[in-house]
Amino acid sequence: MTANHRYAKAESAAWTGLIGNACIAAVKAGVGVSTGSKSLLADACRSASEAAASFVSLTGVRRCRQLGSPYAPVPASRGRSEAATGVIASLLLMIVGLEIGISAIKSIADGVDDAPGWPAAAAVLVAFLVKEVGFGSKERGLDFYASLAALVGTGGSMLGRPLGMHLLYYLDPAASLIIVVIVFSSGYRVASASVMRSRFLEVEPSDLSELKAVVQRMEGVISIEVLRAREHGHYAVAEVVISVNPRISVLEGNEIAKRVREFIMKRFNHMTEVTVHVEPYDPGYPYKTNYDSTQEHSTTLLQ
């Protein structure tokens, strides 16, 4: 299986999860509002959080596909926008879940006089079967137990009518509280995953122009082969590969690297770590001009 085929398969699965969970959440929310089922509304919020998780997964897969590797550095602007989207979506879902939880607590405190209608239990059952058949997994995750809690809440409260047991009416708001906890757990998981992905972002090449110019002017540096930096919160780490005169000793090359590292960290206060690698300059490159290939002897930097 080629890399493109794997990415296409993963992207298709993420799209399926996103669209499927979004549709299920919409149906649950509509039926929950019409029937007054607290547990179904909470489960709709939980399905929406699963859709948000699928969206975060989708953005990650598409980014890896475009960059060619899951380990490729992520441009800072793109990484921040992806992280912000995931965090905002998670916070909104957690706020909605909190509102549903508060409403459920008030219902329990004020007393529940009736059970939700049968469409609530039917919607939970149909959504549960669709998830098991269409998105079946060998592992039982939190979504399985949330759907089970919603099914017990709606179905159990409905049994209160024929059995004449009004206490069963409380199963619906009680189940919603359990689901709200799961919603908070899912929201936190999505938000933390988004934040973790944004911790190591590639600094844009345009932002490295000053750093590149400074290193290029330093004594002993013929050219800069590689220059990249990654953001770690408010700070950054840099990796530099420089070319030096191939006729100097290893000790002199290391001395140049040491001076480059110390100068960068002193000049750019936000740099917490700088790694400098030294390579011998290849005079075959036509665009290098600060090295004389006809030079037989050169004064060493340590003399």
XYZ file of C-alpha atoms in Angstrom, residues 102-280:
179
model
C -27.280 22.715 34.631
C -30.727 22.283 33.078
C -30.745 18.607 34.091
C -29.823 19.458 37.684
C -32.622 22.034 37.829
C -35.088 19.446 36.483
C -34.072 16.961 39.155
C -34.308 19.640 41.855
C -37.720 20.904 40.696
C -39.103 17.426 40.084
C -39.737 15.567 36.819
C -43.431 15.202 36.018
C -43.306 13.329 32.732
C -41.106 11.189 30.509
C -39.935 12.122 27.002
C -41.934 10.711 24.097
C -41.124 7.472 22.319
C -39.303 9.234 19.418
C -36.487 10.010 21.854
C -35.822 6.348 22.624
C -36.256 5.467 18.939
C -33.722 8.103 17.877
C -31.175 6.864 20.414
C -31.685 3.248 19.336
C -31.417 4.012 15.610
C -28.319 6.167 16.098
C -26.774 3.461 18.266
C -27.369 0.801 15.592
C -26.063 3.055 12.818
C -22.871 3.701 14.782
C -22.373 0.016 15.543
C -23.012 -1.143 11.978
C -21.590 1.754 9.976
C -18.740 2.806 12.272
C -18.309 -0.421 14.181
C -15.169 -0.810 16.246
C -13.773 -3.708 18.182
C -13.029 -1.367 21.087
C -15.776 0.041 23.290
C -15.089 3.723 23.639
C -16.808 6.471 25.583
C -19.278 7.033 22.739
C -20.625 3.513 23.218
C -21.254 4.064 26.918
C -22.743 7.511 26.270
C -25.230 6.025 23.797
C -25.990 3.251 26.263
C -26.636 5.817 29.010
C -28.952 7.781 26.698
C -30.825 4.596 25.783
C -31.265 3.649 29.441
C -32.297 7.213 30.313
C -34.944 7.617 27.610
C -36.185 4.026 27.628
C -36.206 3.720 31.401
C -38.088 6.967 31.911
C -40.710 5.859 29.364
C -41.311 2.710 31.400
C -42.369 4.943 34.261
C -45.728 5.568 32.597
C -47.029 2.006 32.169
C -45.466 0.884 35.447
C -46.774 3.884 37.345
C -43.312 4.535 38.806
C -42.680 8.263 38.660
C -39.161 7.833 40.009
C -38.170 6.352 36.650
C -38.790 9.767 35.100
C -35.572 10.914 36.752
C -33.513 8.474 34.687
C -33.523 10.829 31.698
C -31.943 13.886 33.395
C -29.682 11.609 35.451
C -28.375 9.971 32.273
C -27.750 13.398 30.768
C -25.399 14.242 33.645
C -23.348 11.130 32.896
C -23.184 12.058 29.218
C -22.179 15.638 30.038
C -19.135 14.281 31.886
C -18.250 12.297 28.756
C -18.736 15.448 26.646
C -16.274 17.325 28.850
C -13.808 14.457 28.558
C -14.114 14.403 24.754
C -13.865 18.187 24.519
C -10.757 18.245 26.673
C -9.212 15.480 24.557
C -9.810 17.378 21.314
C -8.583 20.690 22.754
C -5.435 19.178 24.263
C -4.637 17.360 20.999
C -4.991 20.642 19.104
C -2.754 22.474 21.568
C -0.115 19.735 21.501
C 0.045 19.915 17.711
C 0.629 23.656 17.892
C 3.542 23.423 20.313
C 6.098 22.591 17.632
C 5.497 24.800 14.614
C 7.865 25.672 11.822
C 8.773 29.343 11.705
C 7.907 30.924 8.362
C 10.937 31.369 6.036
C 10.223 35.106 5.765
C 10.688 35.438 9.528
C 14.164 33.885 9.305
C 15.617 36.425 6.874
C 17.315 38.471 9.602
C 18.732 35.373 11.265
C 20.036 34.108 7.926
C 21.660 37.447 7.112
C 23.392 37.585 10.499
C 24.806 34.067 10.238
C 25.898 34.585 6.623
C 28.044 37.591 7.619
C 29.887 35.768 10.392
C 33.594 35.074 9.922
C 34.311 31.563 8.727
C 30.828 30.897 7.353
C 30.875 30.435 3.581
C 27.225 29.529 3.128
C 24.114 28.401 4.959
C 22.912 25.032 3.721
C 19.946 24.585 6.074
C 18.200 27.015 8.384
C 14.991 26.143 10.156
C 13.392 27.075 13.442
C 10.430 25.813 15.402
C 8.284 27.642 17.884
C 7.884 26.251 21.397
C 5.223 28.503 22.849
C 6.761 31.989 23.183
C 10.252 30.685 22.474
C 11.957 28.995 19.545
C 14.717 26.521 18.756
C 16.831 26.710 15.629
C 18.861 24.287 13.565
C 21.583 25.618 11.282
C 23.832 23.776 8.841
C 26.751 25.901 7.652
C 29.506 25.302 5.119
C 33.078 26.212 6.017
C 36.459 26.084 4.330
C 37.190 22.384 3.713
C 40.906 22.969 4.388
C 40.495 23.967 8.027
C 40.668 21.428 10.838
C 37.729 19.811 12.614
C 38.592 21.795 15.737
C 38.396 25.051 13.800
C 35.069 24.034 12.272
C 33.684 23.321 15.718
C 34.968 26.676 16.932
C 33.057 28.433 14.138
C 29.898 26.499 15.041
C 30.331 27.446 18.696
C 30.672 31.134 17.873
C 27.648 31.025 15.576
C 25.541 29.365 18.270
C 26.588 31.797 21.000
C 26.032 34.827 18.772
C 22.531 33.716 17.717
C 21.423 33.062 21.290
C 22.814 36.439 22.381
C 21.320 38.387 19.457
C 17.906 36.665 19.474
C 16.689 36.410 23.070
C 13.691 34.217 22.212
C 15.981 31.439 20.972
C 16.287 28.919 23.792
C 18.376 26.384 21.887
C 20.454 26.507 18.715
C 22.043 23.495 17.049
C 24.786 24.225 14.525
C 26.135 21.561 12.176
C 29.278 22.091 10.129
C 29.907 20.744 6.639
C 32.882 21.275 4.319
